Amino acid sequence: MISRRQVVAGSGLALATGAAGCTPAAGRTTFTACDVHRDEYPTVVAVKWIGDQLSAQTGGRLSLRSYPSAQLGAEDDTIILAQSGVIDLCRVNSAGLNNAFPMTQPLSMPFVIEGEDHLHAVCDGPTGQQILQGFEVRGLVGLAIYDAGGRCFYNTHRPIEKPADLHGLKIRVPQSDVFIEAVAAMGANPTPLTVSAVYSSLQSRLIDGAENNWPTFETSRHVEVAKYWSQTRHSYSPEFLLMSKQSYDRLNGADRDLLRDLARRSVAVMREAWKATEAEARDKALAEGTQVVEVDRVAFQNACKPAVDVRLQDDQVRAIHAQIRGLA
Ligand code: BDP
């Protein structure tokens, strides 16, 4: 795991060599974009597509350099680096934004979004726009919301069919109060860790399991260690593409419009890559011996209700939650 000090020091070095942070040279600008996933992951593919289009449409005046595989740090680090203008674009999950931006909480909350069609209705409409606009107050510009599939539990011990089966298990969650409260309500001991720490923590038995989507489970190789996959699909917590407001404000109006238009169009690019990657990841995991367990989803949903109700005490969270449920 990279420490924050290393990240900042590393980015400073990169900046000095012209590798990171909106680097204008003779009127040219290269945006830095980071992601915790590896190069072929659909979010990385979509952001690289934006970069290719930018270069093509500006004759190379605007371009983008991608830093996948958490090279610039964990998601929490990259959010801060983008806010402070050290990097230009970060792709992070809603989970990593939940605590600092409560408006994102309903997107991550358990059993609020019912599936991909519902998620698309939310993200492609006024609610998605409203949430994207809410980042500007804290130094970020929301550019796009991407799919992340249904998150499910997986563990090294036993088939989990109902909440009681989670008792006593340490389950890794993202650093989000929404996830901590939900997983506790479902009966496990939530253990917040960065996603990069999950593989070694499963191996060393620091944790017994985690929860995520098929592509993260397979591409991050958690599949090698955790054999039991439970189809809870308890959260459809989506991905965000965010830009440093400092970098955005340096662009002229036409470049801002171009970037926003490409980000909007990249959603379709991402969704297409996502469908294929999700199916392929599932097939590969099954071929590697993953045991898929059908679950009592209603029991999990009922167990989560008190955790959802706690979050709904916040007026903004309650209002967005109501909009989302209205689209179900
Ligand atoms: C994956 C997201 C990634 C998150 C990770 C997590 O794509 O952005 O970092 O979950 O659980 O699905 O932290």
mmCIF file of C-alpha atoms and ligand atoms in Angstrom:
data_model
loop_
_atom_site.group_PDB
_atom_site.id
_atom_site.type_symbol
_atom_site.label_atom_id
_atom_site.label_comp_id
_atom_site.label_asym_id
_atom_site.label_seq_id
_atom_site.Cartn_x
_atom_site.Cartn_y
_atom_site.Cartn_z
ATOM 1 C CA MET A 1 0.000 0.000 0.000
ATOM 2 C CA ILE A 2 1.303 3.472 -0.852
ATOM 3 C CA SER A 3 1.338 5.979 2.002
ATOM 4 C CA ARG A 4 -0.063 9.471 1.524
ATOM 5 C CA ARG A 5 3.428 10.882 1.910
ATOM 6 C CA GLN A 6 4.708 8.675 -0.876
ATOM 7 C CA VAL A 7 1.743 9.631 -3.059
ATOM 8 C CA VAL A 8 2.308 13.341 -2.664
ATOM 9 C CA ALA A 9 6.070 12.966 -2.997
ATOM 10 C CA GLY A 10 5.560 10.729 -6.044
ATOM 11 C CA SER A 11 3.175 13.188 -7.654
ATOM 12 C CA GLY A 12 5.541 16.073 -6.945
ATOM 13 C CA LEU A 13 8.245 14.161 -8.749
ATOM 14 C CA ALA A 14 5.912 13.398 -11.595
ATOM 15 C CA LEU A 15 4.910 17.054 -11.773
ATOM 16 C CA ALA A 16 8.522 18.126 -11.923
ATOM 17 C CA THR A 17 9.121 15.771 -14.832
ATOM 18 C CA GLY A 18 5.922 16.831 -16.522
ATOM 19 C CA ALA A 19 4.130 13.541 -15.870
ATOM 20 C CA ALA A 20 1.240 14.584 -13.647
ATOM 21 C CA GLY A 21 -1.163 17.433 -12.957
ATOM 22 C CA CYS A 22 -2.483 19.343 -15.979
ATOM 23 C CA THR A 23 0.883 20.100 -17.619
ATOM 24 C CA PRO A 24 0.693 22.893 -20.162
ATOM 25 C CA ALA A 25 3.655 22.962 -22.568
ATOM 26 C CA ALA A 26 3.550 25.344 -25.528
ATOM 27 C CA GLY A 27 -0.232 25.640 -25.239
ATOM 28 C CA ARG A 28 -0.648 21.904 -24.782
ATOM 29 C CA THR A 29 -2.283 20.333 -21.764
ATOM 30 C CA THR A 30 -1.932 16.753 -20.588
ATOM 31 C CA PHE A 31 -4.475 15.743 -17.977
ATOM 32 C CA THR A 32 -3.527 13.208 -15.328
ATOM 33 C CA ALA A 33 -6.198 10.564 -14.724
ATOM 34 C CA CYS A 34 -6.009 7.907 -12.024
ATOM 35 C CA ASP A 35 -7.902 4.763 -11.116
ATOM 36 C CA VAL A 36 -7.313 1.947 -8.645
ATOM 37 C CA HIS A 37 -8.205 -0.665 -11.261
ATOM 38 C CA ARG A 38 -5.884 -2.150 -13.826
ATOM 39 C CA ASP A 39 -5.515 -0.971 -17.404
ATOM 40 C CA GLU A 40 -8.230 -3.058 -19.068
ATOM 41 C CA TYR A 41 -10.909 -2.366 -16.447
ATOM 42 C CA PRO A 42 -14.014 -0.673 -17.963
ATOM 43 C CA THR A 43 -13.595 2.578 -15.998
ATOM 44 C CA VAL A 44 -9.996 2.921 -17.197
ATOM 45 C CA VAL A 45 -11.074 2.068 -20.760
ATOM 46 C CA ALA A 46 -13.771 4.770 -20.683
ATOM 47 C CA VAL A 47 -11.433 7.482 -19.381
ATOM 48 C CA LYS A 48 -8.775 6.532 -21.932
ATOM 49 C CA TRP A 49 -11.460 6.837 -24.614
ATOM 50 C CA ILE A 50 -12.071 10.415 -23.423
ATOM 51 C CA GLY A 51 -8.325 11.051 -23.763
ATOM 52 C CA ASP A 52 -8.190 9.641 -27.307
ATOM 53 C CA GLN A 53 -11.153 11.779 -28.349
ATOM 54 C CA LEU A 54 -9.650 14.879 -26.742
ATOM 55 C CA SER A 55 -6.385 14.414 -28.629
ATOM 56 C CA ALA A 56 -8.152 13.693 -31.897
ATOM 57 C CA GLN A 57 -10.524 16.626 -31.641
ATOM 58 C CA THR A 58 -7.930 19.208 -30.558
ATOM 59 C CA GLY A 59 -5.063 18.059 -32.783
ATOM 60 C CA GLY A 60 -3.167 16.936 -29.703
ATOM 61 C CA ARG A 61 -3.508 20.240 -27.855
ATOM 62 C CA LEU A 62 -5.417 18.434 -25.086
ATOM 63 C CA SER A 63 -4.460 14.906 -24.091
ATOM 64 C CA LEU A 64 -4.689 12.586 -21.136
ATOM 65 C CA ARG A 65 -2.284 10.281 -19.363
ATOM 66 C CA SER A 66 -3.782 7.386 -17.454
ATOM 67 C CA TYR A 67 -2.354 6.094 -14.154
ATOM 68 C CA PRO A 68 -4.212 2.838 -13.409
ATOM 69 C CA SER A 69 -3.604 0.241 -10.652
ATOM 70 C CA ALA A 70 -3.557 2.775 -7.799
ATOM 71 C CA GLN A 71 -0.193 4.156 -8.968
ATOM 72 C CA LEU A 72 -1.143 7.538 -7.512
ATOM 73 C CA GLY A 73 -2.590 6.110 -4.326
ATOM 74 C CA ALA A 74 -5.796 4.806 -2.795
ATOM 75 C CA GLU A 75 -9.102 6.454 -3.701
ATOM 76 C CA ASP A 76 -9.149 8.634 -0.571
ATOM 77 C CA ASP A 77 -5.703 9.959 -1.488
ATOM 78 C CA THR A 78 -6.614 10.704 -5.078
ATOM 79 C CA ILE A 79 -9.744 12.629 -4.069
ATOM 80 C CA ILE A 80 -7.582 14.932 -1.931
ATOM 81 C CA LEU A 81 -4.950 15.219 -4.667
ATOM 82 C CA ALA A 82 -7.631 16.236 -7.164
ATOM 83 C CA GLN A 83 -9.154 18.742 -4.749
ATOM 84 C CA SER A 84 -5.755 20.344 -4.303
ATOM 85 C CA GLY A 85 -5.041 20.369 -8.056
ATOM 86 C CA VAL A 86 -2.115 17.919 -7.955
ATOM 87 C CA ILE A 87 -3.930 15.550 -10.299
ATOM 88 C CA ASP A 88 -6.681 16.406 -12.773
ATOM 89 C CA LEU A 89 -9.080 13.486 -12.934
ATOM 90 C CA CYS A 90 -9.893 10.735 -10.497
ATOM 91 C CA ARG A 91 -12.248 7.852 -10.934
ATOM 92 C CA VAL A 92 -13.522 6.697 -7.561
ATOM 93 C CA ASN A 93 -16.450 4.728 -6.219
ATOM 94 C CA SER A 94 -19.367 6.477 -4.578
ATOM 95 C CA ALA A 95 -18.365 4.637 -1.378
ATOM 96 C CA GLY A 96 -15.183 6.695 -1.054
ATOM 97 C CA LEU A 97 -17.234 9.885 -1.347
ATOM 98 C CA ASN A 98 -20.043 8.968 1.049
ATOM 99 C CA ASN A 99 -18.609 10.524 4.202
ATOM 100 C CA ALA A 100 -17.456 13.815 2.662
ATOM 101 C CA PHE A 101 -20.415 14.158 0.264
ATOM 102 C CA PRO A 102 -23.609 12.875 1.971
ATOM 103 C CA MET A 103 -25.565 13.430 -1.288
ATOM 104 C CA THR A 104 -23.810 10.290 -2.617
ATOM 105 C CA GLN A 105 -24.982 8.111 0.275
ATOM 106 C CA PRO A 106 -28.338 7.013 -1.176
ATOM 107 C CA LEU A 107 -26.488 5.666 -4.235
ATOM 108 C CA SER A 108 -24.460 3.350 -2.014
ATOM 109 C CA MET A 109 -27.074 2.484 0.604
ATOM 110 C CA PRO A 110 -28.173 -1.172 0.777
ATOM 111 C CA PHE A 111 -31.220 -2.272 -1.242
ATOM 112 C CA VAL A 112 -32.033 1.257 -2.404
ATOM 113 C CA ILE A 113 -31.069 0.788 -6.055
ATOM 114 C CA GLU A 114 -32.715 -2.324 -7.410
ATOM 115 C CA GLY A 115 -30.589 -3.108 -10.418
ATOM 116 C CA GLU A 116 -28.835 -1.686 -13.448
ATOM 117 C CA ASP A 117 -31.971 -0.294 -15.149
ATOM 118 C CA HIS A 118 -32.901 1.554 -11.979
ATOM 119 C CA LEU A 119 -29.338 2.850 -11.591
ATOM 120 C CA HIS A 120 -29.360 4.120 -15.181
ATOM 121 C CA ALA A 121 -32.687 5.890 -14.668
ATOM 122 C CA VAL A 122 -31.207 7.648 -11.635
ATOM 123 C CA CYS A 123 -27.821 8.518 -13.121
ATOM 124 C CA ASP A 124 -29.050 9.567 -16.566
ATOM 125 C CA GLY A 125 -31.734 11.894 -15.216
ATOM 126 C CA PRO A 126 -32.037 14.996 -13.023
ATOM 127 C CA THR A 127 -30.984 13.157 -9.832
ATOM 128 C CA GLY A 128 -27.666 12.177 -11.400
ATOM 129 C CA GLN A 129 -27.161 15.757 -12.599
ATOM 130 C CA GLN A 130 -27.954 17.152 -9.171
ATOM 131 C CA ILE A 131 -25.440 14.849 -7.517
ATOM 132 C CA LEU A 132 -22.743 15.623 -10.121
ATOM 133 C CA GLN A 133 -23.225 19.350 -9.511
ATOM 134 C CA GLY A 134 -22.843 18.934 -5.763
ATOM 135 C CA PHE A 135 -19.066 18.421 -5.849
ATOM 136 C CA GLU A 136 -18.126 21.988 -6.827
ATOM 137 C CA VAL A 137 -18.425 23.375 -3.312
ATOM 138 C CA ARG A 138 -15.482 21.198 -2.287
ATOM 139 C CA GLY A 139 -13.084 21.722 -5.187
ATOM 140 C CA LEU A 140 -14.276 19.024 -7.598
ATOM 141 C CA VAL A 141 -16.304 18.906 -10.797
ATOM 142 C CA GLY A 142 -18.535 15.864 -11.326
ATOM 143 C CA LEU A 143 -18.202 14.663 -14.926
ATOM 144 C CA ALA A 144 -19.795 11.223 -15.156
ATOM 145 C CA ILE A 145 -21.341 8.346 -13.226
ATOM 146 C CA TYR A 146 -20.416 4.810 -14.306
ATOM 147 C CA ASP A 147 -21.829 1.360 -13.507
ATOM 148 C CA ALA A 148 -20.313 -0.902 -10.896
ATOM 149 C CA GLY A 149 -22.752 -3.825 -10.871
ATOM 150 C CA GLY A 150 -24.321 -5.421 -7.832
ATOM 151 C CA ARG A 151 -22.058 -5.905 -4.830
ATOM 152 C CA CYS A 152 -22.178 -9.341 -3.193
ATOM 153 C CA PHE A 153 -20.485 -10.971 -0.205
ATOM 154 C CA TYR A 154 -17.654 -13.451 -0.663
ATOM 155 C CA ASN A 155 -15.715 -15.254 2.007
ATOM 156 C CA THR A 156 -13.148 -17.919 2.745
ATOM 157 C CA HIS A 157 -15.190 -19.956 5.262
ATOM 158 C CA ARG A 158 -18.687 -21.072 4.341
ATOM 159 C CA PRO A 159 -21.764 -20.502 2.181
ATOM 160 C CA ILE A 160 -23.660 -17.405 3.381
ATOM 161 C CA GLU A 161 -27.398 -17.719 2.675
ATOM 162 C CA LYS A 162 -28.943 -15.510 5.362
ATOM 163 C CA PRO A 163 -27.796 -12.697 7.654
ATOM 164 C CA ALA A 164 -27.189 -15.072 10.594
ATOM 165 C CA ASP A 165 -24.515 -16.842 8.513
ATOM 166 C CA LEU A 166 -22.435 -13.639 8.586
ATOM 167 C CA HIS A 167 -22.186 -13.639 12.387
ATOM 168 C CA GLY A 168 -18.615 -13.646 13.597
ATOM 169 C CA LEU A 169 -17.116 -12.973 10.154
ATOM 170 C CA LYS A 170 -14.799 -10.016 9.586
ATOM 171 C CA ILE A 171 -15.888 -8.528 6.293
ATOM 172 C CA ARG A 172 -13.827 -5.853 4.572
ATOM 173 C CA VAL A 173 -15.805 -2.743 3.614
ATOM 174 C CA PRO A 174 -14.792 0.499 1.893
ATOM 175 C CA GLN A 175 -14.035 3.455 4.187
ATOM 176 C CA SER A 176 -17.659 4.620 4.218
ATOM 177 C CA ASP A 177 -20.024 4.862 7.193
ATOM 178 C CA VAL A 178 -22.852 3.707 4.907
ATOM 179 C CA PHE A 179 -21.043 0.417 4.271
ATOM 180 C CA ILE A 180 -19.845 0.015 7.860
ATOM 181 C CA GLU A 181 -23.389 0.442 9.212
ATOM 182 C CA ALA A 182 -25.004 -1.737 6.550
ATOM 183 C CA VAL A 183 -22.615 -4.648 6.946
ATOM 184 C CA ALA A 184 -22.903 -4.451 10.745
ATOM 185 C CA ALA A 185 -26.699 -4.449 10.433
ATOM 186 C CA MET A 186 -26.521 -7.568 8.266
ATOM 187 C CA GLY A 187 -24.635 -9.310 11.078
ATOM 188 C CA ALA A 188 -20.915 -9.241 10.197
ATOM 189 C CA ASN A 189 -17.988 -7.377 11.745
ATOM 190 C CA PRO A 190 -17.207 -4.642 9.195
ATOM 191 C CA THR A 191 -13.501 -3.994 8.656
ATOM 192 C CA PRO A 192 -12.702 -0.835 6.657
ATOM 193 C CA LEU A 193 -9.639 -1.253 4.432
ATOM 194 C CA THR A 194 -8.533 0.049 1.034
ATOM 195 C CA VAL A 195 -9.412 -2.293 -1.813
ATOM 196 C CA SER A 196 -5.706 -2.878 -2.549
ATOM 197 C CA ALA A 197 -5.293 -4.399 0.913
ATOM 198 C CA VAL A 198 -8.052 -6.994 0.466
ATOM 199 C CA TYR A 199 -6.075 -9.742 -1.283
ATOM 200 C CA SER A 200 -3.277 -9.925 1.299
ATOM 201 C CA SER A 201 -5.763 -9.508 4.162
ATOM 202 C CA LEU A 202 -7.782 -12.474 2.927
ATOM 203 C CA GLN A 203 -4.602 -14.513 2.563
ATOM 204 C CA SER A 204 -3.302 -13.636 6.023
ATOM 205 C CA ARG A 205 -6.766 -14.220 7.534
ATOM 206 C CA LEU A 206 -6.924 -10.663 8.854
ATOM 207 C CA ILE A 207 -10.387 -10.687 7.272
ATOM 208 C CA ASP A 208 -12.748 -13.547 6.424
ATOM 209 C CA GLY A 209 -14.350 -11.962 3.415
ATOM 210 C CA ALA A 210 -15.369 -8.838 1.565
ATOM 211 C CA GLU A 211 -18.149 -7.589 -0.672
ATOM 212 C CA ASN A 212 -17.797 -6.324 -4.217
ATOM 213 C CA ASN A 213 -18.749 -6.894 -7.852
ATOM 214 C CA TRP A 214 -17.636 -9.776 -10.118
ATOM 215 C CA PRO A 215 -14.935 -7.818 -11.998
ATOM 216 C CA THR A 216 -13.222 -6.556 -8.820
ATOM 217 C CA PHE A 217 -13.451 -10.039 -7.258
ATOM 218 C CA GLU A 218 -11.867 -11.636 -10.297
ATOM 219 C CA THR A 219 -9.389 -9.032 -11.562
ATOM 220 C CA SER A 220 -8.063 -8.263 -8.060
ATOM 221 C CA ARG A 221 -7.627 -12.050 -7.632
ATOM 222 C CA HIS A 222 -9.745 -12.279 -4.456
ATOM 223 C CA VAL A 223 -11.192 -15.271 -6.307
ATOM 224 C CA GLU A 224 -8.046 -17.242 -5.501
ATOM 225 C CA VAL A 225 -8.656 -17.052 -1.767
ATOM 226 C CA ALA A 226 -12.411 -16.628 -1.182
ATOM 227 C CA LYS A 227 -14.414 -19.519 -2.615
ATOM 228 C CA TYR A 228 -17.959 -18.699 -1.454
ATOM 229 C CA TRP A 229 -19.848 -16.005 -3.362
ATOM 230 C CA SER A 230 -23.330 -15.015 -2.113
ATOM 231 C CA GLN A 231 -25.723 -13.325 -4.530
ATOM 232 C CA THR A 232 -26.894 -10.554 -2.203
ATOM 233 C CA ARG A 233 -26.515 -7.679 -4.721
ATOM 234 C CA HIS A 234 -27.038 -5.475 -1.655
ATOM 235 C CA SER A 235 -25.583 -2.313 -3.224
ATOM 236 C CA TYR A 236 -25.165 -0.905 -6.733
ATOM 237 C CA SER A 237 -22.818 1.832 -5.469
ATOM 238 C CA PRO A 238 -21.694 3.439 -8.770
ATOM 239 C CA GLU A 239 -18.416 4.959 -9.905
ATOM 240 C CA PHE A 240 -17.721 8.686 -10.331
ATOM 241 C CA LEU A 241 -15.406 10.498 -12.693
ATOM 242 C CA LEU A 242 -14.360 13.717 -10.972
ATOM 243 C CA MET A 243 -12.134 16.545 -12.072
ATOM 244 C CA SER A 244 -10.089 18.961 -10.032
ATOM 245 C CA LYS A 245 -11.974 22.268 -10.053
ATOM 246 C CA GLN A 246 -8.646 24.074 -10.292
ATOM 247 C CA SER A 247 -7.827 22.226 -13.531
ATOM 248 C CA TYR A 248 -11.352 22.714 -14.869
ATOM 249 C CA ASP A 249 -11.324 26.439 -14.159
ATOM 250 C CA ARG A 250 -8.118 26.844 -16.177
ATOM 251 C CA LEU A 251 -9.891 25.636 -19.353
ATOM 252 C CA ASN A 252 -11.659 27.976 -21.735
ATOM 253 C CA GLY A 253 -15.400 27.593 -22.279
ATOM 254 C CA ALA A 254 -15.109 25.549 -25.478
ATOM 255 C CA ASP A 255 -12.670 23.077 -23.891
ATOM 256 C CA ARG A 256 -14.912 22.712 -20.851
ATOM 257 C CA ASP A 257 -17.865 21.935 -23.116
ATOM 258 C CA LEU A 258 -15.818 19.421 -25.094
ATOM 259 C CA LEU A 259 -14.641 17.654 -21.956
ATOM 260 C CA ARG A 260 -18.126 17.539 -20.471
ATOM 261 C CA ASP A 261 -19.585 16.232 -23.719
ATOM 262 C CA LEU A 262 -16.948 13.497 -23.984
ATOM 263 C CA ALA A 263 -17.430 12.526 -20.335
ATOM 264 C CA ARG A 264 -21.174 12.246 -20.933
ATOM 265 C CA ARG A 265 -20.607 10.080 -24.024
ATOM 266 C CA SER A 266 -18.036 7.928 -22.229
ATOM 267 C CA VAL A 267 -20.868 6.515 -20.096
ATOM 268 C CA ALA A 268 -22.078 4.433 -23.078
ATOM 269 C CA VAL A 269 -18.503 3.304 -23.788
ATOM 270 C CA MET A 270 -18.131 2.235 -20.187
ATOM 271 C CA ARG A 271 -21.473 0.406 -20.054
ATOM 272 C CA GLU A 272 -20.635 -1.630 -23.118
ATOM 273 C CA ALA A 273 -17.240 -2.617 -21.741
ATOM 274 C CA TRP A 274 -18.852 -3.295 -18.368
ATOM 275 C CA LYS A 275 -21.390 -5.811 -19.677
ATOM 276 C CA ALA A 276 -18.687 -7.872 -21.343
ATOM 277 C CA THR A 277 -16.255 -7.616 -18.427
ATOM 278 C CA GLU A 278 -18.856 -8.541 -15.833
ATOM 279 C CA ALA A 279 -19.938 -11.671 -17.715
ATOM 280 C CA GLU A 280 -16.351 -12.670 -18.412
ATOM 281 C CA ALA A 281 -15.273 -12.131 -14.788
ATOM 282 C CA ARG A 282 -18.130 -14.286 -13.561
ATOM 283 C CA ASP A 283 -17.304 -17.074 -16.018
ATOM 284 C CA LYS A 284 -13.632 -16.992 -15.076
ATOM 285 C CA ALA A 285 -14.462 -17.064 -11.354
ATOM 286 C CA LEU A 286 -16.769 -20.045 -11.828
ATOM 287 C CA ALA A 287 -14.062 -21.830 -13.822
ATOM 288 C CA GLU A 288 -11.689 -21.212 -10.902
ATOM 289 C CA GLY A 289 -14.055 -22.974 -8.525
ATOM 290 C CA THR A 290 -16.135 -20.154 -7.021
ATOM 291 C CA GLN A 291 -19.260 -21.556 -5.409
ATOM 292 C CA VAL A 292 -22.283 -19.321 -6.075
ATOM 293 C CA VAL A 293 -24.754 -19.305 -3.194
ATOM 294 C CA GLU A 294 -28.375 -18.169 -3.662
ATOM 295 C CA VAL A 295 -29.523 -16.078 -0.713
ATOM 296 C CA ASP A 296 -32.631 -14.947 1.093
ATOM 297 C CA ARG A 297 -32.445 -11.364 -0.224
ATOM 298 C CA VAL A 298 -35.556 -10.242 1.669
ATOM 299 C CA ALA A 299 -33.933 -11.256 4.961
ATOM 300 C CA PHE A 300 -30.816 -9.230 4.098
ATOM 301 C CA GLN A 301 -32.947 -6.269 3.048
ATOM 302 C CA ASN A 302 -34.965 -6.366 6.280
ATOM 303 C CA ALA A 303 -31.783 -6.577 8.338
ATOM 304 C CA CYS A 304 -30.505 -3.402 6.654
ATOM 305 C CA LYS A 305 -33.594 -1.320 7.336
ATOM 306 C CA PRO A 306 -32.429 0.223 10.652
ATOM 307 C CA ALA A 307 -29.106 1.205 9.030
ATOM 308 C CA VAL A 308 -30.954 2.903 6.151
ATOM 309 C CA ASP A 309 -33.284 4.704 8.569
ATOM 310 C CA VAL A 310 -30.312 6.178 10.452
ATOM 311 C CA ARG A 311 -29.022 7.734 7.222
ATOM 312 C CA LEU A 312 -32.465 9.071 6.300
ATOM 313 C CA GLN A 313 -32.393 11.431 9.291
ATOM 314 C CA ASP A 314 -30.291 13.795 7.159
ATOM 315 C CA ASP A 315 -32.576 16.057 5.078
ATOM 316 C CA GLN A 316 -30.437 16.026 1.934
ATOM 317 C CA VAL A 317 -29.933 12.259 2.053
ATOM 318 C CA ARG A 318 -33.673 11.732 2.616
ATOM 319 C CA ALA A 319 -34.593 13.966 -0.344
ATOM 320 C CA ILE A 320 -32.252 12.205 -2.773
ATOM 321 C CA HIS A 321 -33.272 8.804 -1.437
ATOM 322 C CA ALA A 322 -36.917 9.704 -2.140
ATOM 323 C CA GLN A 323 -36.074 10.725 -5.717
ATOM 324 C CA ILE A 324 -34.211 7.463 -6.262
ATOM 325 C CA ARG A 325 -36.989 5.324 -4.834
ATOM 326 C CA GLY A 326 -39.463 7.251 -6.991
ATOM 327 C CA LEU A 327 -37.649 5.895 -10.036
ATOM 328 C CA ALA A 328 -37.669 2.248 -8.874
HETATM 329 C C1 BDP B 1 -14.859 -1.410 -6.676
HETATM 330 C C2 BDP B 1 -14.744 -0.007 -7.234
HETATM 331 C C3 BDP B 1 -13.522 0.684 -6.681
HETATM 332 C C4 BDP B 1 -13.524 0.642 -5.174
HETATM 333 C C5 BDP B 1 -13.739 -0.753 -4.688
HETATM 334 C C6 BDP B 1 -13.841 -0.837 -3.178
HETATM 335 O O1 BDP B 1 -14.655 -0.054 -8.635
HETATM 336 O O2 BDP B 1 -13.516 1.999 -7.136
HETATM 337 O O3 BDP B 1 -12.310 1.092 -4.695
HETATM 338 O O4 BDP B 1 -14.889 -1.331 -5.268
HETATM 339 O O5 BDP B 1 -14.582 -1.666 -2.699
HETATM 340 O O6 BDP B 1 -16.050 -2.001 -7.123
HETATM 341 O O7 BDP B 1 -13.152 -0.074 -2.495
#
